[in-house]
XYZ file of C-alpha atoms in Angstrom:
660
model
C -0.001 0.002 -0.004
C 1.481 3.331 -1.025
C 0.608 6.737 0.292
C -1.906 8.438 -2.004
C -0.722 11.452 -3.961
C -3.916 13.521 -3.654
C -3.746 14.213 0.079
C -4.912 17.774 0.832
C -2.224 20.268 1.809
C -3.469 20.551 5.391
C -6.545 19.167 7.150
C -9.321 21.650 7.822
C -9.940 21.873 11.546
C -12.032 24.123 13.734
C -10.536 26.313 16.435
C -11.953 23.962 19.060
C -10.466 20.896 17.367
C -7.072 22.595 17.195
C -7.207 23.362 20.909
C -8.198 19.803 21.696
C -5.149 18.454 19.831
C -2.839 20.806 21.720
C -4.508 20.016 25.036
C -4.203 16.270 24.490
C -0.452 16.671 23.959
C 0.073 18.459 27.262
C 1.487 16.714 30.285
C -1.707 16.544 32.295
C -0.327 15.804 35.750
C 2.067 17.498 38.128
C 3.926 14.688 39.875
C 6.726 16.903 41.139
C 6.750 20.365 42.698
C 7.232 23.415 40.493
C 8.517 26.744 41.763
C 7.047 28.683 38.841
C 3.658 26.958 39.030
C 3.417 27.861 42.707
C 4.517 31.423 41.913
C 1.566 31.901 39.558
C -0.750 30.531 42.256
C 0.418 33.144 44.738
C 2.684 30.805 46.704
C 6.313 31.933 46.848
C 8.103 28.624 47.514
C 11.647 29.893 48.024
C 12.501 26.550 49.612
C 12.290 24.909 46.171
C 15.231 26.937 44.836
C 17.188 28.008 47.932
C 19.826 26.999 48.863
C 20.880 26.958 45.223
C 21.147 23.333 43.990
C 24.693 22.250 43.166
C 26.194 19.804 40.642
C 28.094 16.718 41.749
C 31.904 17.158 41.920
C 32.482 14.529 39.227
C 30.038 16.307 36.915
C 31.937 19.546 37.467
C 35.295 17.899 36.755
C 34.130 16.327 33.494
C 32.248 19.437 32.433
C 35.139 21.824 33.063
C 37.561 19.512 31.259
C 35.360 19.486 28.166
C 34.847 23.259 28.272
C 38.628 23.691 28.246
C 38.966 21.466 25.177
C 36.062 23.173 23.445
C 37.496 26.629 24.134
C 40.868 25.651 22.699
C 39.190 24.245 19.586
C 37.000 27.302 19.041
C 39.897 29.704 19.524
C 42.168 27.858 17.075
C 39.799 26.349 14.490
C 36.639 28.459 14.317
C 36.643 31.594 12.165
C 33.290 33.241 12.823
C 33.928 35.908 10.177
C 34.558 33.217 7.565
C 31.306 31.439 8.465
C 29.413 34.724 8.182
C 31.086 35.604 4.885
C 30.630 32.220 3.204
C 27.304 31.403 4.893
C 28.519 27.929 5.750
C 30.334 26.137 8.547
C 33.381 24.476 6.945
C 33.271 20.680 6.884
C 36.588 20.521 8.717
C 35.101 22.503 11.618
C 32.111 20.178 11.870
C 34.411 17.152 11.675
C 36.568 18.669 14.403
C 33.503 19.088 16.610
C 32.655 15.441 15.961
C 36.143 14.340 17.005
C 35.860 16.479 20.113
C 32.649 14.656 21.049
C 30.502 17.800 20.797
C 27.713 15.903 19.020
C 27.347 13.657 22.044
C 27.470 16.136 24.904
C 24.123 14.973 26.303
C 24.376 11.338 25.232
C 25.341 8.808 27.902
C 28.904 7.520 27.958
C 27.761 3.929 27.411
C 26.656 4.979 23.937
C 29.883 6.858 23.217
C 28.713 10.265 24.364
C 30.188 12.623 26.948
C 27.279 12.397 29.390
C 27.433 16.071 30.374
C 24.834 17.544 32.666
C 22.323 20.100 31.410
C 24.318 22.786 33.211
C 27.543 22.034 31.350
C 25.793 21.346 28.071
C 24.365 24.867 28.274
C 27.757 26.345 29.174
C 29.243 24.598 26.151
C 26.540 25.993 23.870
C 27.118 29.504 25.217
C 30.854 29.124 24.554
C 30.509 27.643 21.058
C 27.732 30.089 20.182
C 29.941 33.036 21.103
C 32.547 31.825 18.590
C 29.823 31.446 15.950
C 26.076 31.536 16.630
C 25.601 29.169 13.679
C 27.693 26.515 15.441
C 25.612 26.938 18.582
C 22.455 26.470 16.503
C 23.846 23.348 14.808
C 24.791 21.680 18.092
C 21.551 22.692 19.803
C 19.267 21.554 16.986
C 21.107 18.214 16.912
C 20.884 17.498 20.651
C 18.130 19.621 22.177
C 15.329 18.875 19.719
C 16.930 16.418 17.261
C 16.945 12.625 17.465
C 19.032 12.078 20.666
C 16.646 13.661 23.167
C 13.415 11.944 22.026
C 15.245 8.610 21.964
C 16.681 9.204 25.409
C 13.217 9.866 26.835
C 10.936 7.640 24.736
C 13.048 5.294 22.592
C 13.255 1.526 22.933
C 16.506 -0.102 23.957
C 16.995 -1.368 20.415
C 16.567 2.152 19.052
C 19.060 3.563 21.540
C 21.597 0.843 20.727
C 21.173 1.406 16.982
C 21.190 5.192 16.780
C 22.772 6.822 19.840
C 26.376 5.662 19.118
C 26.072 7.167 15.630
C 24.573 10.395 16.977
C 27.281 10.733 19.610
C 30.186 10.755 17.172
C 29.339 10.899 13.466
C 25.704 11.558 12.548
C 24.004 14.948 12.598
C 20.272 15.003 13.319
C 17.393 17.364 12.581
C 13.836 17.835 13.852
C 11.048 18.084 11.250
C 7.659 19.348 12.426
C 6.859 22.666 10.717
C 5.240 22.672 7.278
C 4.669 25.499 4.771
C 1.115 25.997 6.047
C 1.490 24.601 9.565
C 3.419 26.289 12.357
C 2.324 26.244 15.982
C -1.029 24.646 15.079
C -0.129 20.960 14.715
C -3.759 19.876 14.350
C -3.401 20.801 10.670
C -0.302 18.674 10.077
C -0.462 17.384 6.503
C 2.525 15.023 6.238
C 1.214 11.460 6.441
C 2.681 8.129 7.453
C 0.465 5.397 6.025
C 1.086 1.962 7.574
C 1.438 -1.089 5.393
C -0.253 -4.259 6.558
C 2.208 -5.665 9.078
C -0.378 -7.782 10.847
C -0.036 -6.016 14.180
C -1.506 -2.997 15.909
C 0.800 -0.011 15.750
C -0.958 1.493 18.736
C 0.773 -0.990 20.986
C 4.454 -1.353 21.649
C 4.737 -4.609 19.725
C 5.896 -4.779 16.117
C 5.899 -7.628 13.618
C 7.385 -6.004 10.563
C 5.873 -3.718 7.971
C 6.704 -0.174 7.004
C 5.134 3.231 7.107
C 5.066 5.278 3.905
C 5.769 8.989 4.404
C 4.480 11.716 2.097
C 4.645 15.450 2.654
C 6.790 18.576 2.827
C 8.609 20.013 5.846
C 9.811 23.616 6.155
C 12.603 25.276 8.199
C 14.403 22.046 8.942
C 17.429 23.286 10.892
C 20.344 20.929 10.140
C 18.140 19.280 7.515
C 20.482 20.110 4.643
C 23.389 18.184 6.209
C 21.547 15.759 8.497
C 22.137 12.007 8.547
C 19.151 11.182 10.752
C 15.807 12.916 11.067
C 13.048 12.867 13.638
C 9.874 13.406 11.611
C 6.384 14.195 12.856
C 3.677 12.774 10.571
C -0.013 11.962 10.786
C -0.923 8.269 10.799
C -4.487 7.728 9.484
C -6.713 5.868 11.914
C -7.685 2.428 10.636
C -8.386 -1.065 11.916
C -5.570 -1.949 14.299
C -4.118 1.559 14.145
C -4.928 4.286 16.636
C -3.461 6.878 14.299
C -2.601 10.473 15.123
C 0.565 12.577 15.019
C 3.485 10.186 15.382
C 7.280 10.481 15.636
C 9.709 8.514 13.448
C 13.478 8.228 13.102
C 14.227 8.452 9.393
C 17.506 7.929 7.539
C 18.144 11.155 5.636
C 19.442 9.316 2.554
C 16.322 7.156 2.203
C 14.912 6.922 -1.332
C 12.213 9.520 -1.864
C 13.713 12.207 0.404
C 14.723 15.419 -1.346
C 16.112 18.584 0.222
C 14.557 20.989 -2.246
C 16.011 24.245 -1.014
C 18.563 25.626 1.440
C 16.962 28.644 3.113
C 18.778 31.953 3.627
C 18.048 34.280 6.528
C 18.842 37.743 7.849
C 20.971 36.142 10.553
C 22.517 32.791 11.442
C 23.777 32.675 7.875
C 25.765 29.477 8.491
C 22.844 27.270 9.535
C 21.894 24.424 7.207
C 18.157 24.982 7.172
C 16.012 23.783 4.296
C 12.819 22.441 2.767
C 12.534 18.635 2.779
C 10.101 16.626 0.636
C 9.036 13.050 1.379
C 7.613 11.048 -1.507
C 6.674 7.430 -0.779
C 9.492 7.155 1.762
C 9.472 3.784 3.477
C 10.251 3.816 7.191
C 10.444 0.583 9.207
C 7.870 0.271 11.954
C 10.781 -0.334 14.322
C 11.811 3.300 13.754
C 8.639 4.693 15.271
C 9.292 6.491 18.570
C 6.604 5.682 21.087
C 3.049 4.664 20.188
C 0.980 6.092 17.383
C -0.550 9.420 18.294
C 2.166 10.290 20.827
C 4.298 12.398 18.498
C 3.173 15.816 19.657
C 3.467 14.844 23.326
C 6.994 13.572 22.623
C 7.883 16.849 20.900
C 6.534 19.013 23.725
C 8.116 16.891 26.459
C 11.452 17.001 24.643
C 11.219 20.779 24.573
C 10.732 21.006 28.341
C 14.502 20.861 28.811
C 15.456 21.426 25.163
C 14.260 25.017 25.411
C 17.058 25.768 27.888
C 19.665 25.690 25.137
C 18.387 28.880 23.532
C 18.553 31.132 26.619
C 21.965 29.599 27.372
C 23.248 31.063 24.106
C 21.537 34.356 24.985
C 23.650 34.377 28.153
C 26.745 34.018 25.974
C 25.630 37.019 23.920
C 25.092 39.006 27.099
C 28.594 38.226 28.351
C 30.165 39.204 25.026
C 28.062 42.371 24.810
C 29.191 43.398 28.302
C 32.846 42.899 27.336
C 32.497 44.989 24.178
C 30.479 47.692 25.937
C 33.107 47.933 28.700
C 36.100 48.098 26.372
C 34.542 50.458 23.838
C 32.897 52.830 26.308
C 36.138 53.332 28.203
C 37.998 54.327 25.026
C 35.435 56.362 23.092
C 35.344 59.955 24.382
C 32.565 62.476 23.896
C 32.568 66.016 25.275
C 35.710 65.496 27.275
C 35.042 62.160 28.950
C 34.457 58.477 28.096
C 30.923 57.805 26.857
C 30.407 55.331 29.709
C 30.508 58.299 32.092
C 27.515 59.878 30.382
C 24.322 58.764 32.095
C 22.470 58.042 28.850
C 25.094 55.445 27.900
C 25.889 54.336 31.426
C 22.289 53.240 32.040
C 22.534 50.943 29.011
C 25.733 49.386 30.328
C 24.110 48.863 33.719
C 21.141 47.162 32.033
C 23.435 44.831 30.060
C 25.460 43.866 33.158
C 22.503 43.349 35.498
C 20.390 41.511 32.939
C 23.232 39.211 31.912
C 23.699 38.285 35.569
C 19.985 37.530 35.919
C 19.818 35.517 32.677
C 22.708 33.349 33.785
C 21.002 32.892 37.155
C 17.762 31.785 35.465
C 19.488 29.357 33.088
C 21.838 27.827 35.658
C 19.087 27.408 38.241
C 16.656 25.849 35.762
C 19.364 23.600 34.347
C 20.507 22.367 37.738
C 16.902 21.632 38.690
C 16.569 19.696 35.426
C 19.683 17.672 36.289
C 18.414 16.847 39.767
C 14.959 15.934 38.446
C 13.371 16.744 41.799
C 11.171 19.445 40.303
C 8.890 19.732 37.301
C 10.552 22.515 35.302
C 8.233 22.734 32.294
C 7.203 26.300 33.222
C 10.700 27.321 34.349
C 12.243 26.191 31.053
C 9.548 27.976 29.060
C 10.022 31.158 31.103
C 13.794 30.928 30.580
C 13.289 30.670 26.813
C 10.799 33.535 26.749
C 12.781 35.848 29.016
C 16.168 34.969 27.543
C 15.094 35.609 23.964
C 13.400 38.913 24.769
C 16.162 40.257 27.014
C 18.927 38.913 24.781
C 17.451 40.877 21.896
C 17.308 44.057 24.002
C 20.923 43.563 25.098
C 22.064 43.209 21.481
C 20.087 46.275 20.448
C 21.568 48.346 23.280
C 25.085 47.281 22.308
C 24.514 48.513 18.752
C 23.266 51.808 20.169
C 26.298 52.143 22.450
C 28.584 51.551 19.467
C 26.698 54.172 17.438
C 27.487 54.233 13.720
C 30.100 51.536 14.273
C 27.366 49.284 15.642
C 25.532 49.544 12.311
C 28.710 48.944 10.294
C 29.743 45.395 9.448
C 32.815 43.850 11.036
C 34.356 43.391 7.586
C 33.947 47.082 6.797
C 35.402 48.103 10.151
C 38.440 45.908 9.551
C 38.878 47.204 5.995
C 39.290 50.753 7.265
C 41.596 49.778 10.090
C 39.360 49.398 13.138
C 38.574 46.438 15.360
C 36.151 44.071 13.616
C 33.332 44.005 16.175
C 30.318 42.119 14.713
C 27.656 43.975 16.724
C 25.259 44.289 13.779
C 25.665 40.593 12.992
C 24.882 39.671 16.585
C 21.709 41.751 16.398
C 20.661 39.906 13.229
C 21.582 36.530 14.687
C 19.667 37.160 17.906
C 16.416 38.203 16.244
C 15.331 34.634 15.444
C 15.379 33.642 19.112
C 12.053 35.408 19.611
C 10.609 32.990 17.027
C 12.674 29.780 17.373
C 11.216 26.896 19.404
C 7.976 28.751 20.050
C 7.497 32.443 19.279
C 7.078 34.901 22.131
C 3.354 35.007 21.450
C 3.037 31.208 21.512
C 5.175 30.997 24.652
C 2.828 33.468 26.337
C -0.142 31.212 25.575
C 1.682 28.000 26.478
C 2.867 29.320 29.837
C -0.490 30.956 30.566
C -2.221 27.608 30.026
C 0.070 25.972 32.583
C -0.299 28.918 34.968
C -4.104 28.562 35.092
C -4.067 24.760 35.127
C -5.139 24.533 38.773
C -8.115 26.793 38.060
C -9.198 24.814 35.023
C -8.963 21.550 36.948
C -11.476 22.738 39.535
C -13.597 25.164 37.533
C -13.031 24.280 33.886
C -16.349 22.495 33.510
C -18.185 25.612 34.653
C -17.019 27.612 31.630
C -17.085 24.721 29.151
C -20.138 25.286 26.900
C -20.312 21.578 26.037
C -20.718 20.389 29.626
C -24.111 19.375 30.987
C -25.768 21.290 33.803
C -25.067 18.424 36.198
C -21.361 18.565 35.430
C -21.367 22.325 35.867
C -23.075 22.008 39.245
C -20.553 19.449 40.426
C -17.681 21.630 39.211
C -19.199 24.599 41.003
C -19.211 22.724 44.300
C -15.592 21.643 43.842
C -14.546 25.159 42.861
C -16.256 26.652 45.899
C -14.263 24.393 48.190
C -10.962 25.087 46.421
C -11.376 28.869 46.398
C -12.624 28.958 49.987
C -9.270 27.498 51.010
C -7.092 29.308 48.453
C -8.345 32.903 48.300
C -7.812 33.786 52.005
C -4.131 32.842 51.631
C -3.694 35.573 49.029
C -4.489 38.345 51.513
C -1.267 38.358 53.500
C 2.079 36.620 53.630
C 5.792 36.847 54.526
C 6.243 39.681 52.050
C 4.535 41.998 54.527
C 6.847 41.114 57.396
C 10.000 43.297 57.490
C 12.204 40.507 58.873
C 11.322 37.870 56.278
C 14.119 36.305 54.218
C 16.687 37.633 56.654
C 19.489 35.446 55.281
C 19.526 37.774 52.248
C 20.217 40.793 54.464
C 24.008 40.700 54.806
C 26.031 43.516 56.461
C 28.037 45.482 53.919
C 25.893 44.228 51.017
C 22.712 45.556 49.363
C 19.579 44.247 51.055
C 18.128 41.546 48.791
C 15.529 40.486 51.354
C 13.428 43.517 50.383
C 13.293 42.274 46.786
C 12.236 38.799 47.843
C 9.466 40.289 49.982
C 8.377 42.202 46.889
C 8.339 38.968 44.871
C 6.182 37.292 47.514
C 3.695 40.162 47.588
C 3.621 40.396 43.807
C 3.078 36.659 43.489
C -0.104 36.945 45.536
C -1.183 40.018 43.571
C -0.565 38.122 40.338
C -2.736 35.227 41.518
C -5.527 37.594 42.577
C -5.390 39.323 39.193
C -5.632 35.998 37.384
C -8.593 34.908 39.498
C -10.390 38.211 38.931
C -9.844 37.958 35.172
C -11.165 34.388 35.062
C -14.228 35.444 37.050
C -14.795 38.369 34.722
C -14.218 36.741 31.333
C -14.770 33.041 32.093
C -14.881 31.168 28.767
C -13.579 34.218 26.897
C -10.378 34.209 28.934
C -8.472 32.341 26.232
C -9.165 35.186 23.780
C -7.582 37.785 26.099
C -4.095 37.162 24.781
C -2.832 40.635 25.677
C -3.835 40.137 29.302
C -2.401 36.616 29.424
C 0.867 37.798 27.911
C 1.274 40.419 30.628
C 0.466 37.891 33.346
C 3.221 35.644 31.992
C 5.688 38.532 31.649
C 5.122 39.454 35.298
C 5.780 35.845 36.274
C 8.973 35.830 34.206
C 10.251 38.944 35.961
C 9.452 37.506 39.398
C 11.206 34.246 38.511
C 14.257 36.143 37.270
C 14.380 38.264 40.434
C 14.180 35.146 42.591
C 16.918 33.382 40.628
C 19.172 36.445 40.732
C 18.888 36.767 44.514
C 19.447 33.063 45.107
C 22.480 33.055 42.823
C 23.959 36.116 44.533
C 23.635 34.487 47.955
C 25.130 31.256 46.604
C 28.162 33.133 45.241
C 28.537 35.090 48.485
C 28.448 31.925 50.565
C 31.126 30.433 48.303
C 33.221 33.608 48.523
C 33.011 33.893 44.733
C 32.526 37.582 43.860
C 29.707 37.672 46.393
C 29.740 41.429 46.989
C 29.650 42.171 43.273
C 26.939 39.561 42.737
C 24.783 41.176 45.421
C 25.227 44.531 43.726
C 24.220 43.164 40.321
C 21.231 41.318 41.791
C 20.114 44.479 43.586
C 20.347 46.610 40.441
C 18.559 43.986 38.355
C 15.724 43.667 40.876
C 15.269 47.432 40.994
C 15.076 47.567 37.192
C 12.765 44.553 37.122
C 10.402 46.007 39.715
C 9.818 49.035 37.503
C 8.873 46.723 34.640
C 6.595 44.655 36.897
C 4.711 47.722 38.125
C 4.164 48.850 34.542
C 2.893 45.394 33.576
C 0.491 45.294 36.522
C -0.865 48.675 35.492
C -1.300 47.527 31.896
C -3.355 44.526 32.985
C -6.336 46.826 33.316
C -5.234 50.029 31.596
C -4.490 49.195 27.956
C -5.721 49.576 24.397
C -6.598 45.906 23.783
C -10.258 46.531 22.903
C -9.646 49.436 20.564
C -6.722 47.580 19.012
C -9.137 44.823 18.001
C -11.407 47.367 16.336
C -8.480 48.777 14.381
C -7.509 45.264 13.294
C -11.056 44.714 12.029
C -10.720 47.894 10.008
C -7.349 46.952 8.569
C -8.581 43.524 7.483
C -11.764 44.943 5.951
C -9.811 47.513 3.932
C -10.946 50.580 5.875
C -7.430 52.010 6.005
C -6.097 51.116 2.567
C -5.788 54.867 1.877
C -3.022 54.915 4.496
C -0.971 52.525 2.341
C -0.867 54.914 -0.611
C 2.295 56.757 -1.686
C 4.783 53.869 -1.551
C 6.087 51.181 -3.870
C 5.949 47.555 -2.731
C 9.327 45.970 -3.584
C 8.028 42.455 -2.915
C 8.204 39.905 -5.697
C 5.361 37.898 -7.168
C 4.228 34.514 -5.944
C 1.888 32.932 -3.411
C 2.080 33.852 0.260
C 2.481 30.173 1.137
C 4.323 27.767 -1.153
C 2.504 24.773 -2.591
C 3.182 21.732 -0.423
C 1.125 19.160 -2.304
C 2.651 15.699 -1.777
C 4.313 14.145 -4.776
C 7.693 13.444 -6.354
C 10.432 16.063 -6.300
C 10.927 18.073 -9.481
C 14.231 19.766 -8.676
C 17.765 19.052 -7.566
C 18.456 17.423 -4.205
C 20.678 19.879 -2.282
C 21.242 17.520 0.649
C 24.941 17.864 1.515
C 26.461 15.191 3.745
C 29.498 16.348 5.680
C 32.676 14.838 4.227
């Protein structure tokens, strides 16, 4: 049985059906405590993150040894300017990374990997990404969302034995989910995997032979141009003996019927091997299916719980580099008789870069160490780290360009050609921009985190606002909700944040008083929970449409999490006599800056232009304001907004390029 060639480009689904698919893929239960989940519920559980968790000594030894080797390699073999100029990472660099073991940083040693912790994996990505952001993207896409992580979490022993040794040393992997007309709405996934008759149910774990036949087109396949192994998400049609649904497969990249049709070019990350991949009657053994049929989206989302930490880790690297450049440049460049750093307008930007870099590193290290210990559920923490890191990393890069002035807008090659230091500030700005879109755009992250933040409310009161529930179900939910809120709401009235002596261990003589900031976090956590409850009471079933409100709720939570992490990290460094005084100063400055942002966000919960914005959008879409578009020339080319992704054989050249 072959996959039919007349499959529609994407299934037509209603908004409700799309939500149901996404909801089914969520991890439904909370088996472990979560600091961020409690924070959104108005419970400041400092005990979950303080004292700061620490790595095992052997993990530190192995991690530091690898970082030293990686640094030496990057300093002697990686030419970031060459990668930017030629828009390609040289094969010899990729082969050198393979020999170094960089492809197997997170793969266990028994499979030939290095077995690094999440903490040291992130440090390695920050280091490699500072040498060339394209290298950081290659290594992250391979290990954070590529084949190794899904196999580690959901693969069979046979799959691990077959693929992990290859992935640790020689084979590059890619993750294929997005399609030309399908982004963050997987319910419309069009790529299909049609099972042949193998005589056994594919919804169970047992296999007795048979293949799946893949047909479809995947877009923005990072590493896809050079990959050896792919993890592909495809829809299995439901049939007798087959549960069906979105399913994950490991696919050999050189399988007959696979064509890399195009290598994409971008405004930044010019060296990444990102393309368009077509599958036409590609046979995949049933043994290569990861998990049961229908579990693909859950596998993808679970993989991202820790995989998302790689992106903010590289944002930390950008922050560190930006601070170095800002310090060196601002001390040399004089304006009106003194260094520009001494002018308040520039100095405030430098302070923001320093304080925010400290906080970002605190967030990433804390989340990563909690992931390594596996004592906490960090799905919200990792998502907050990705959201906050990408947004703040972008602001840091933008501020560095501003500090550099005209030289920040000039390319490194041009600077060098006229005899000045080749500082790639404009390249870093271009490279950083994608982070607000990669692995879940800021807007999608807001919705994802908001859904987790209100999970407790939906568990007790969801049936009340569900229009499809019967009156009896609503009545039962109402009784349960009454009991929950009778216990919960009184606890939001007062707490340790109102007691001047709370968190006294963060009040150290000769240091800024961080206990005041933690009391603010505790008070704000309760205020955040009250605001969420009031909004749910006010809008009920329409709450999910209030994306502006939900985004601000999440942004407040991100700031409170970052403040908490910064204070805990500062106290950890002070206790270890490791730049403790300076760490306290940076944490204090960051918290003061963050509190200003939090107060603005709280104000904008209820004082905003959301309603009138929607009316303007209606006018734009209906053509009311087309007169405003007059007087310009549109330089865009011709062609459809979304490329045709109809399944079928390839018609062009295969640009797949194995590393030699």
